[in-house]
PDB file of C-alpha atoms in Angstrom:
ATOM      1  CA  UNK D  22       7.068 -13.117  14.925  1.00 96.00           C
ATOM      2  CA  UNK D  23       3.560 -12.618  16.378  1.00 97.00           C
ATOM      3  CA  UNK D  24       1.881  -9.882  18.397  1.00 98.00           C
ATOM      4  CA  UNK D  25      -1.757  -9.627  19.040  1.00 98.00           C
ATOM      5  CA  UNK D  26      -3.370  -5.607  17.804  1.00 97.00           C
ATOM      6  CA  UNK D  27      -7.082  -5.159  18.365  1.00 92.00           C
ATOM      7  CA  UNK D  28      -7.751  -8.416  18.757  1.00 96.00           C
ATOM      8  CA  UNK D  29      -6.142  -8.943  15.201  1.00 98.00           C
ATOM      9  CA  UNK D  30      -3.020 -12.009  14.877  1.00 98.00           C
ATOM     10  CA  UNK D  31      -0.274  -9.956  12.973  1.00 98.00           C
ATOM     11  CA  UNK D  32       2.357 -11.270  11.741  1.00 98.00           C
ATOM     12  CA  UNK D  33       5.867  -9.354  11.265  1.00 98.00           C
ATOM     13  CA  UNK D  34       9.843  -9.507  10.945  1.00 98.00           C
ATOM     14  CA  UNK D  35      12.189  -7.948  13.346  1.00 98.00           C
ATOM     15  CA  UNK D  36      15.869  -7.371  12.384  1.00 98.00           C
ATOM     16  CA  UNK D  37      18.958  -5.367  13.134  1.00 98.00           C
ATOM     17  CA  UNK D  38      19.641  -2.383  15.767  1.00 97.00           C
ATOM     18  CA  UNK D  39      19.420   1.210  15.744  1.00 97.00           C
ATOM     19  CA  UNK D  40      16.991   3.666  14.325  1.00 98.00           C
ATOM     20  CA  UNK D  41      13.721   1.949  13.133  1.00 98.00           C
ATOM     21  CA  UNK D  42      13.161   1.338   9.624  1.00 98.00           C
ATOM     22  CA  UNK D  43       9.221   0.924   9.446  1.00 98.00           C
ATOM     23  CA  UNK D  44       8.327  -1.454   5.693  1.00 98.00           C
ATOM     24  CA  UNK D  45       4.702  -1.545   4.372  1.00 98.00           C
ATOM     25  CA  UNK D  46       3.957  -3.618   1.587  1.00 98.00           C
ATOM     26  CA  UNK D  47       1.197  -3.172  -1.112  1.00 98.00           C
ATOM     27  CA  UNK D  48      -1.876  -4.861  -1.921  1.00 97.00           C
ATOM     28  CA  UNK D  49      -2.047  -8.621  -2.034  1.00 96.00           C
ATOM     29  CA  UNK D  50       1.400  -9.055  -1.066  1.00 97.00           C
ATOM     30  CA  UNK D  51       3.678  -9.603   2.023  1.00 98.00           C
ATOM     31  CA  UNK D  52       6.882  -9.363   3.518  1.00 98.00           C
ATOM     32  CA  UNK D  53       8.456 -11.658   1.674  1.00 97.00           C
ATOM     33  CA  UNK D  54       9.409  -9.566  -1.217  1.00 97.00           C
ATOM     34  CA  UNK D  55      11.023  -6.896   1.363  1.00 98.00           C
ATOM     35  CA  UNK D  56      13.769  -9.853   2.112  1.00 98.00           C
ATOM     36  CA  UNK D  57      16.269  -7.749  -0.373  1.00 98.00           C
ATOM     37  CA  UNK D  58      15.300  -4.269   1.335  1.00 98.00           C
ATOM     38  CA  UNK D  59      15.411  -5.970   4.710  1.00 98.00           C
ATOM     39  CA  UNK D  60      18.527  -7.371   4.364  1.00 97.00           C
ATOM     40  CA  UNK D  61      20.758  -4.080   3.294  1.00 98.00           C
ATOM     41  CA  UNK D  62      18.911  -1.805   5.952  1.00 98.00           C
ATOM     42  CA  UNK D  63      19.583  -4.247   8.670  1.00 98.00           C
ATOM     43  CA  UNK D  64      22.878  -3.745   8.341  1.00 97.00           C
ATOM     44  CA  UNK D  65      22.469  -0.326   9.908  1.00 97.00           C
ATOM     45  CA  UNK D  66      18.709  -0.202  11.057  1.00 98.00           C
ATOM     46  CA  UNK D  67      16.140  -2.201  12.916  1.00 98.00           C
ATOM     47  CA  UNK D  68      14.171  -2.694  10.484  1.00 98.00           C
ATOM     48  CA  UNK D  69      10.075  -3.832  11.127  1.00 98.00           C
ATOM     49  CA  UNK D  70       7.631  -4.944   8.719  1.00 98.00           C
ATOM     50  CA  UNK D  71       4.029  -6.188   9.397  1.00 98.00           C
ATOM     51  CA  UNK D  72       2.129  -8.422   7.337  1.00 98.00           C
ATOM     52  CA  UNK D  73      -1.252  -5.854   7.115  1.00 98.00           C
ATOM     53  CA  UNK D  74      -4.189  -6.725   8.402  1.00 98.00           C
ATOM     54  CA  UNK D  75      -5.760  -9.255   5.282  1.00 98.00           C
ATOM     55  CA  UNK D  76      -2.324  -9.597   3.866  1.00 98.00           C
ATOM     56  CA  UNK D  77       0.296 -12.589   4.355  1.00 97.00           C
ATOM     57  CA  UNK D  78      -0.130 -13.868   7.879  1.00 98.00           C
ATOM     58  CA  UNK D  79      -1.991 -11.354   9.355  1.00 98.00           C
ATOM     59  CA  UNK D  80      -5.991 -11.842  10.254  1.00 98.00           C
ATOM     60  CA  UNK D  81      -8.347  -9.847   8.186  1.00 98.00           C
ATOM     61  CA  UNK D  82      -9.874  -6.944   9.447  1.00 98.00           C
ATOM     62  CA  UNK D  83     -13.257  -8.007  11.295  1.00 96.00           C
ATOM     63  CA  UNK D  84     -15.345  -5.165   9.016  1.00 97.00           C
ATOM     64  CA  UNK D  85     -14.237  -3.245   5.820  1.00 98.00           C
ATOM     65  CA  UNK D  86     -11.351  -1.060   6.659  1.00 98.00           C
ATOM     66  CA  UNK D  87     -10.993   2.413   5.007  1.00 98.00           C
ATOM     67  CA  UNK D  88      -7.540   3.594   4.608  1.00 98.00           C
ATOM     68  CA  UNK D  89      -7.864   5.838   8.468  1.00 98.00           C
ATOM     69  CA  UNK D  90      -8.018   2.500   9.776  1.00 98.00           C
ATOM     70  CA  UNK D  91      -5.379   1.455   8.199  1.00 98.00           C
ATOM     71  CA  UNK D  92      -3.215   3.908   9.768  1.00 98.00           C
ATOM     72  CA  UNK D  93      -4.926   3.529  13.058  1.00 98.00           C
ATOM     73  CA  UNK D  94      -3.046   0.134  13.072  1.00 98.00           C
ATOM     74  CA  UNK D  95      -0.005   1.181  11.969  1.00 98.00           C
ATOM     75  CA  UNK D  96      -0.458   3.739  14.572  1.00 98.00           C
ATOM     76  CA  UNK D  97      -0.962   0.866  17.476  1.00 98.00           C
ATOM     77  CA  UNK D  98       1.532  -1.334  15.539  1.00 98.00           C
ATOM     78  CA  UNK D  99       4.385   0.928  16.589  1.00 98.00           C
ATOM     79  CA  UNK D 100       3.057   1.925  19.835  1.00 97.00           C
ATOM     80  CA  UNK D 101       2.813  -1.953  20.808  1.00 98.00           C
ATOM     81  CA  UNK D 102       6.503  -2.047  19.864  1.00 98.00           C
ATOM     82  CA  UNK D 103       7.827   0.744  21.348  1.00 97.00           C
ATOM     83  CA  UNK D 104       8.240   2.495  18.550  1.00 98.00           C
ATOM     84  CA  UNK D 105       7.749   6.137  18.699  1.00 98.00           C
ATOM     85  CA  UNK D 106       9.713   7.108  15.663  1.00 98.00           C
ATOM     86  CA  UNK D 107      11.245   5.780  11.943  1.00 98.00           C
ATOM     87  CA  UNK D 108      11.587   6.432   8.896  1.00 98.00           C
ATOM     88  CA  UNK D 109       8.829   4.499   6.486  1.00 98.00           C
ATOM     89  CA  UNK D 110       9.324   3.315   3.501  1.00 98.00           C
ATOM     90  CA  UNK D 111       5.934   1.883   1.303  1.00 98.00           C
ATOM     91  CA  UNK D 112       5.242   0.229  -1.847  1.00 98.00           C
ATOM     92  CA  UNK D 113       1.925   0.759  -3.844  1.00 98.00           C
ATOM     93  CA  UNK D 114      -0.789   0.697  -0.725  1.00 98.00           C
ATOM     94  CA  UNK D 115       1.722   0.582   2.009  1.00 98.00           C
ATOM     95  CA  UNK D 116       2.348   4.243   0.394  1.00 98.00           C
ATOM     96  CA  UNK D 117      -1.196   5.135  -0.130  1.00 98.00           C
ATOM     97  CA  UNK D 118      -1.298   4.362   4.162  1.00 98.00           C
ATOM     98  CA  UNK D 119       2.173   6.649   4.797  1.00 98.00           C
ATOM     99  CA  UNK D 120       0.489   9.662   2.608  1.00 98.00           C
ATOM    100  CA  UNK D 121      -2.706   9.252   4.794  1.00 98.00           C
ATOM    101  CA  UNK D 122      -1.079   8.686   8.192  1.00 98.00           C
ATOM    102  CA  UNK D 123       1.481  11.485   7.753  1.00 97.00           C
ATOM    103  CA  UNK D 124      -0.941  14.121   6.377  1.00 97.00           C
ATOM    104  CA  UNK D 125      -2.322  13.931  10.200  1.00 96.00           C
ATOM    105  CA  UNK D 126      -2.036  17.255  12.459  1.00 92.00           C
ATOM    106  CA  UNK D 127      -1.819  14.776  15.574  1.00 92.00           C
ATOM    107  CA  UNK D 128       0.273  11.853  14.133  1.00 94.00           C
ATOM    108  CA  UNK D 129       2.085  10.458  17.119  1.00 95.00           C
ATOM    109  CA  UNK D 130       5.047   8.263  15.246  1.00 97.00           C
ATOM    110  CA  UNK D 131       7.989  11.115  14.666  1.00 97.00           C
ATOM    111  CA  UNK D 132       9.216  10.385  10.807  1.00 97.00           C
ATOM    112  CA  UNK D 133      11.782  12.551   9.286  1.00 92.00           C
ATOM    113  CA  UNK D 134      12.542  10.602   6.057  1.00 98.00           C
ATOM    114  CA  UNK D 135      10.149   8.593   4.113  1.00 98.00           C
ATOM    115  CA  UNK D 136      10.326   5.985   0.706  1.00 98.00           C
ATOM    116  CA  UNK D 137       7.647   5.839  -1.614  1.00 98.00           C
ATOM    117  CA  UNK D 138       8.098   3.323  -4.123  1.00 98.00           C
ATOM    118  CA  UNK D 139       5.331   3.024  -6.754  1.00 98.00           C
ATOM    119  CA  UNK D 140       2.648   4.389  -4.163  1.00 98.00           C
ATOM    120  CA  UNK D 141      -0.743   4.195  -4.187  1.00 98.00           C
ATOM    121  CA  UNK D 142      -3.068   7.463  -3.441  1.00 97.00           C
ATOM    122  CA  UNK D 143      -3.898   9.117  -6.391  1.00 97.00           C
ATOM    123  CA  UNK D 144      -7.269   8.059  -8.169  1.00 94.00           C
ATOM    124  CA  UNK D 145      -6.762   8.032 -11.972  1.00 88.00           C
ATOM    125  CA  UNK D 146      -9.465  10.038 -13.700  1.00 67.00           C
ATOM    126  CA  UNK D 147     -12.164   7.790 -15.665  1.00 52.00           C
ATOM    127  CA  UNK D 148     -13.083   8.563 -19.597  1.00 44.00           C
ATOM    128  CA  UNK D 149     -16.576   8.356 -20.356  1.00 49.00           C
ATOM    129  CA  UNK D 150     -15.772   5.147 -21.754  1.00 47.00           C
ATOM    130  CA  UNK D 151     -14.523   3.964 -18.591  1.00 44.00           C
ATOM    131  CA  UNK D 152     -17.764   5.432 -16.644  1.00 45.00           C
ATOM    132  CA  UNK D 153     -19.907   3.906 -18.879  1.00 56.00           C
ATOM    133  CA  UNK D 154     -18.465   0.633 -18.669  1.00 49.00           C
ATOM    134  CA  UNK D 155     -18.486   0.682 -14.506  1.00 46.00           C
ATOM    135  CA  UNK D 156     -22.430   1.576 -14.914  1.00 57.00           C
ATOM    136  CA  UNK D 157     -23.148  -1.324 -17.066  1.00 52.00           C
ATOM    137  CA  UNK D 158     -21.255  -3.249 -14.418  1.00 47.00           C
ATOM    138  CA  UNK D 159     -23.065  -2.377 -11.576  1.00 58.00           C
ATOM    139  CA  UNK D 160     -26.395  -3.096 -13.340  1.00 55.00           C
ATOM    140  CA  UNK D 161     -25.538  -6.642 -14.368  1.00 52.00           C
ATOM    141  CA  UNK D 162     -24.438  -7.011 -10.711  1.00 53.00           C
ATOM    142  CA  UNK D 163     -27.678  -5.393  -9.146  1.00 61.00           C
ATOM    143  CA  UNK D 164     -29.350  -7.879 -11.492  1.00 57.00           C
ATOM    144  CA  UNK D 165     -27.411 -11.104 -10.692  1.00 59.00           C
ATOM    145  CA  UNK D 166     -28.025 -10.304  -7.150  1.00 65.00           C
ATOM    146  CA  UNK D 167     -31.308 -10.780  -6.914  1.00 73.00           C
ATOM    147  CA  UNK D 168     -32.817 -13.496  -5.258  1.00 69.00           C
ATOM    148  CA  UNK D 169     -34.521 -14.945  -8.399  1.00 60.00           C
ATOM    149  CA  UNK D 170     -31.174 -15.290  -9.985  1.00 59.00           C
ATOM    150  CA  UNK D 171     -29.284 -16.241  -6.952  1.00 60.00           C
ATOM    151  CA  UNK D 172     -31.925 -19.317  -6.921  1.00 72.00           C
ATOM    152  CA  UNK D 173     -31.704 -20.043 -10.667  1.00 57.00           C
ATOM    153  CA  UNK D 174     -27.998 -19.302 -11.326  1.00 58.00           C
ATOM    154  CA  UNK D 175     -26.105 -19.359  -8.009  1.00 67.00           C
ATOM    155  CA  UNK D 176     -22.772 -19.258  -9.827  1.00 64.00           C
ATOM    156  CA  UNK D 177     -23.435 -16.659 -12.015  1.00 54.00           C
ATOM    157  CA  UNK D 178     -23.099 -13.361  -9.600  1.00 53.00           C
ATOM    158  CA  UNK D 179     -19.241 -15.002  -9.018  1.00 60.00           C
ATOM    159  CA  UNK D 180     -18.516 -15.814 -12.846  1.00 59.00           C
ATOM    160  CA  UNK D 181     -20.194 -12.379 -13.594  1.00 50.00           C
ATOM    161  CA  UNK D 182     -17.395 -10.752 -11.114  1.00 54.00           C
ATOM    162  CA  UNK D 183     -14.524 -12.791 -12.065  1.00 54.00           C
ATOM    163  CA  UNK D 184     -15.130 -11.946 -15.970  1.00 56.00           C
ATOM    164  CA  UNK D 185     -15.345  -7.923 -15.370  1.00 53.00           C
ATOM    165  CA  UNK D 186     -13.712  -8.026 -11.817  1.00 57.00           C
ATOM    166  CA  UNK D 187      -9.702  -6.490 -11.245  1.00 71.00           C
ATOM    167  CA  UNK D 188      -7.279  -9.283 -11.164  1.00 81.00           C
ATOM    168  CA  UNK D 189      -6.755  -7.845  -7.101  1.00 82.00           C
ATOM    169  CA  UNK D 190     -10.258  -7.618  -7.074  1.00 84.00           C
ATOM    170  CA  UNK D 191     -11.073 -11.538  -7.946  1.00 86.00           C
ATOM    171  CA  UNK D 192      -8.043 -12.772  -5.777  1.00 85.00           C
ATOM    172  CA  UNK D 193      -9.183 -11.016  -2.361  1.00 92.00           C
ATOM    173  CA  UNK D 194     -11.748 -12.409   0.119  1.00 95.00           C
ATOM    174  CA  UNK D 195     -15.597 -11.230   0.822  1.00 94.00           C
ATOM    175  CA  UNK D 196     -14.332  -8.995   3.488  1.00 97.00           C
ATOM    176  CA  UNK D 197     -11.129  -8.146   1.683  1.00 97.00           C
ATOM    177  CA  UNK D 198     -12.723  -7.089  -1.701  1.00 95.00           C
ATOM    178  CA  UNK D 199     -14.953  -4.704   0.557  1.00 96.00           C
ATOM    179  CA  UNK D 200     -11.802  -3.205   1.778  1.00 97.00           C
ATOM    180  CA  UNK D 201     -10.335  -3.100  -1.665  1.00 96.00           C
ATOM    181  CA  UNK D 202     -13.635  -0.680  -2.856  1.00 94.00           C
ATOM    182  CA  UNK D 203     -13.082   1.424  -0.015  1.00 95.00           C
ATOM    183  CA  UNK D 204      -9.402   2.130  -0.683  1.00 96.00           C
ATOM    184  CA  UNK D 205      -9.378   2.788  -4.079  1.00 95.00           C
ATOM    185  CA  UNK D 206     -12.256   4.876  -4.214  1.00 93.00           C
ATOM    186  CA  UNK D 207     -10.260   7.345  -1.958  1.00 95.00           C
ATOM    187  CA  UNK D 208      -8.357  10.244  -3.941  1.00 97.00           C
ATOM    188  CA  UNK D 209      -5.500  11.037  -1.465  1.00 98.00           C
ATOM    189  CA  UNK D 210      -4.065  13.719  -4.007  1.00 97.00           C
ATOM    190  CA  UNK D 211      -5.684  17.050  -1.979  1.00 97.00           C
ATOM    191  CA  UNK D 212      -3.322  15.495   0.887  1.00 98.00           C
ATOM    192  CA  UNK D 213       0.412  15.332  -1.013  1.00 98.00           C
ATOM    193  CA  UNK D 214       0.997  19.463   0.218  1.00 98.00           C
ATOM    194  CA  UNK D 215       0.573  18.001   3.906  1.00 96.00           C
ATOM    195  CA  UNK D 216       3.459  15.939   3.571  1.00 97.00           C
ATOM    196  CA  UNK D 217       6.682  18.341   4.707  1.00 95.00           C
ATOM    197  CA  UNK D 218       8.955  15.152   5.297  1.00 97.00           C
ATOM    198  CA  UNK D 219      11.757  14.397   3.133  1.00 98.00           C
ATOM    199  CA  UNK D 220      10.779  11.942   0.653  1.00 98.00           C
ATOM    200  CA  UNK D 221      12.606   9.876  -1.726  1.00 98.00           C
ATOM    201  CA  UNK D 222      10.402   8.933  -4.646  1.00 98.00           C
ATOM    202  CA  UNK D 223      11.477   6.058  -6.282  1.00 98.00           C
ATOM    203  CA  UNK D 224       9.530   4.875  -9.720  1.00 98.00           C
ATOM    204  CA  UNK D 225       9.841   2.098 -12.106  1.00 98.00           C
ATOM    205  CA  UNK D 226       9.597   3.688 -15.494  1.00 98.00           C
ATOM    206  CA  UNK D 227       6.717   0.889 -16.539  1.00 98.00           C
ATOM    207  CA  UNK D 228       4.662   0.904 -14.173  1.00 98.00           C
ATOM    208  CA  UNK D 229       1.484   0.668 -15.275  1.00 95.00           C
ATOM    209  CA  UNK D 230      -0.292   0.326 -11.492  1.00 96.00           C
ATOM    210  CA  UNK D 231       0.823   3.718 -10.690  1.00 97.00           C
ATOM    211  CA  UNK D 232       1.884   5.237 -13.854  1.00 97.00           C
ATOM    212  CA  UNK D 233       5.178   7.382 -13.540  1.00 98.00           C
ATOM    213  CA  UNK D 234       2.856  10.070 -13.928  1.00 97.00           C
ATOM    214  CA  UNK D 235       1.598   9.774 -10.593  1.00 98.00           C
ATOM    215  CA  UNK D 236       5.280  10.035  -9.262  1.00 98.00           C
ATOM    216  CA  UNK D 237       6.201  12.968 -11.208  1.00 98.00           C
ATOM    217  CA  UNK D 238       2.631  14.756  -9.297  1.00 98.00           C
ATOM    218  CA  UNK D 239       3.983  13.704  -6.271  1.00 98.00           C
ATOM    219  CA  UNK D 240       7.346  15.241  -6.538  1.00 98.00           C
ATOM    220  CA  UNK D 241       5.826  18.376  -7.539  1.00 98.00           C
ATOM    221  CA  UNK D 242       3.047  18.392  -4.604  1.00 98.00           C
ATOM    222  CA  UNK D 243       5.063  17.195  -2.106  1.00 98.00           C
ATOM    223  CA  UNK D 244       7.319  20.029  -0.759  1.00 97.00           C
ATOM    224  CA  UNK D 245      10.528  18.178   0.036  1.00 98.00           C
ATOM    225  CA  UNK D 246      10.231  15.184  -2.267  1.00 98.00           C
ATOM    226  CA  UNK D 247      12.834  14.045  -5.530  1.00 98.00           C
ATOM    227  CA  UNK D 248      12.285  11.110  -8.079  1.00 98.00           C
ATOM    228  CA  UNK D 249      14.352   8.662  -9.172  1.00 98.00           C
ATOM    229  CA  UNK D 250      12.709   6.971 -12.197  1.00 98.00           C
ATOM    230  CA  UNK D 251      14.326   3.407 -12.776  1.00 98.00           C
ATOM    231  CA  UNK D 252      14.326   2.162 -16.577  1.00 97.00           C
ATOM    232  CA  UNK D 253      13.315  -1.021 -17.793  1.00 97.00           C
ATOM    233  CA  UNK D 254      10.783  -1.676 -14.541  1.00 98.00           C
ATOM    234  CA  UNK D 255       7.116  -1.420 -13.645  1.00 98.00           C
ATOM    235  CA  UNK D 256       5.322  -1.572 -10.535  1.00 98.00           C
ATOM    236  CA  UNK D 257       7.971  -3.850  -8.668  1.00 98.00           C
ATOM    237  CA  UNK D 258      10.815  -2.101  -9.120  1.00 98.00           C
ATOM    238  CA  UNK D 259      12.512  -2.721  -6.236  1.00 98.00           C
ATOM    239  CA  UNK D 260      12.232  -6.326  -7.296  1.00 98.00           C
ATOM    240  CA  UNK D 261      12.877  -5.555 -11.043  1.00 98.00           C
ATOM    241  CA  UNK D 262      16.144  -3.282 -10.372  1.00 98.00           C
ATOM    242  CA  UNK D 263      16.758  -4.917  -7.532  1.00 98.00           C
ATOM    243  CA  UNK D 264      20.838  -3.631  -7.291  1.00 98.00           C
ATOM    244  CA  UNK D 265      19.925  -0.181  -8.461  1.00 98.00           C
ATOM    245  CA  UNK D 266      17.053   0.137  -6.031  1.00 98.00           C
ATOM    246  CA  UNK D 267      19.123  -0.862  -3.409  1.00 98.00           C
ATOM    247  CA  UNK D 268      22.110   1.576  -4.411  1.00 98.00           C
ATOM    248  CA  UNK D 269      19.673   4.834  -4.483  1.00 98.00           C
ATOM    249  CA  UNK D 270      17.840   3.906  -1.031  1.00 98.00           C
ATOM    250  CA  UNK D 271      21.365   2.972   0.274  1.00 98.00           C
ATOM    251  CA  UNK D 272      22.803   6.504  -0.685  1.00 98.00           C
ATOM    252  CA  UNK D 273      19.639   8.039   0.803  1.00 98.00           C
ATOM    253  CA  UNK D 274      20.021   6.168   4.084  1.00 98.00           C
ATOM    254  CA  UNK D 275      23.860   6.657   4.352  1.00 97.00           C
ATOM    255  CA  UNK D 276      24.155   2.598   4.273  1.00 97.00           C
ATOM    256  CA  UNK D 277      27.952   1.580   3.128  1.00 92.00           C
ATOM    257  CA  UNK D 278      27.498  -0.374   0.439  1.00 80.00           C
TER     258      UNK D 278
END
C-alpha cells in the first residue's frame, strides 16, 4: 500500500482487524522481515507497518532527519490512518523512535503496551582508543575534502570512507548517511524513566548491535519493563528464534497459539 505524508511516498502493509498493532523496523531494513511477526498478530490485530522514510519503499527524507522527526512522522503516519492508539512494537531504530516518541508530555497516539526488540537509544561510551581513532578520522576526511584533493584524487574522499566507514554507514545514501550521524550521536538513555508503559523487552543473547547490556539498563530504567534474553541469537532475534520469539510476544499479546 501507498499513502502520501509530507509530501513523502511511504510505503506500508495493512492486515487483520481489531486493536492496532503499530511495527517499526531498524536501520537499513524493511518490512519484509516483519512477515513472521505480521503474520501471528494478524490473527488477532490489525497490524501496520511503514517502510520509514529512507528505508524499503519509502522516499528519503528531503533534509537530514533527527530522531524528533522521526517521530513527527510516525506521529502523522497514524493520524493519516486513523489511528489514534496501538501498541508498538520496534526493532533496533524503530525502538530508538518508540523511546523518543513516548518520552513526550503531549504524545497524541494512546499506547499501553510496547515491544522492544534489540532497540536502539543508548550511545555506547568510547575508550580513548576509540576517541582517538574517530579524531584521526575526521582529519583524513577534512583533508580529502579539500578542493585540491577532490581535483587530484576524486575517488579518494569515497575509498577513504568506505575503508574506515560503518558497514550501515557505507550502504546508506548522501542524505541517508547524514541522517545516520544525527541518530546515533543522540544518547536517549536520560529518557528510559519517561517511559511508564508496559514494556516487553525482548533480547538476543549475541547481539553485538545493542549488546544485552543495553537491555538489561533498560529493564532497570524503565519502570514497568521485563527481559526476555533469547540464547543462541544476536541482533535479529526475532529472525534467529523465530518460534520462541513468536511464543513470548504471543503470551504477551494473549494470541492463541
Amino acid at each position: 500500500m501507498n499513502i502520501r505524508i509530507n509530501e513523502l511516498n511511504i510505503n506500508y502493509s495493512d492486515e487483520g482487524e481489531g486493536e492496532v498493532i503499530l511495527l517499526l523496523h531498524g536501520w537499513g531494513t524493511n518490512i519484509s522481515l516483519f512477515e513472521g511477526i505480521r503474520n501471528r498478530c494478524s490473527v488477532k490485530y490489525r497490524v501496520i507497518a511503514p517502510d520509514l522514510p529512507g528505508f524499503g519503499g519509502s522516499d528519503e527524507p528531503k533534509e537530514p532527519w533527527c530522531v524528533d522527526d522521526y517521530a513527527d512522522f510516525v506521529v502523522e503516519f497514524c493520524k493519516a490512518l486513523g489511528v489514534s492508539s496501538a501498541i508498538i512494537l520496534g526493532h533496533s531504530f524503530g525502538g530508538r523512535i518508540i523511546i523518543k516518541l513516548l518520552s513526550r508530555k503531549d504524545c497524541p497516539l494512546k499506547v499501553e503496551k510496547v515491544i522492544l526488540t534489540g532497540s536502539a537509544g543508548i550511545k555506547p561510551l568510547q575508550s580513548a582508543k576509540a576517541k582517538k581513532k574517530a579524531k584521526a578520522y575526521q582529519k583524513g576526511k577534512a583533508f580529502l575534502s579539500t578542493g585540491l584533493m577532490k581535483t587530484l584524487f576524486p575517488n579518494a574522499l569515497e575509498n577513504y570512507r568506505k575503508k574506515h566507514g560503518s558497514a550501515d554507514y557505507n550502504a546508506a545514501s548522501p542524505m541517508m548517511r547524514q541522517v545516520l550521524v544525527k541518530v546515533v550521536n543522540e544518547d536517549l538513555a536520560p529518557l528510559l524513566p519517561e517511559i511508564r508503559q508496559e514494556v516487553l523487552l525482548i533480547w538476543g543473547e549475541n547481539d553485538d548491535a545493542t549488546p544485552l547490556s543495553d537491555g538489561k539498563r533498560m529493564e532497570k530504567e524503565m519502570p514497568n519493563a521485563g527481559l526476555v534474553v533469547l540464547p543462541n541469537s544476536g541482533h535479529y532475534a526475532f529472525l534467529e528464534q523465530q518460534y520462541t520469539f513468536l511464543r513470548v510476544i504471543s503470551s504477551f499479546l494473549d494470541i492463541e497459539v
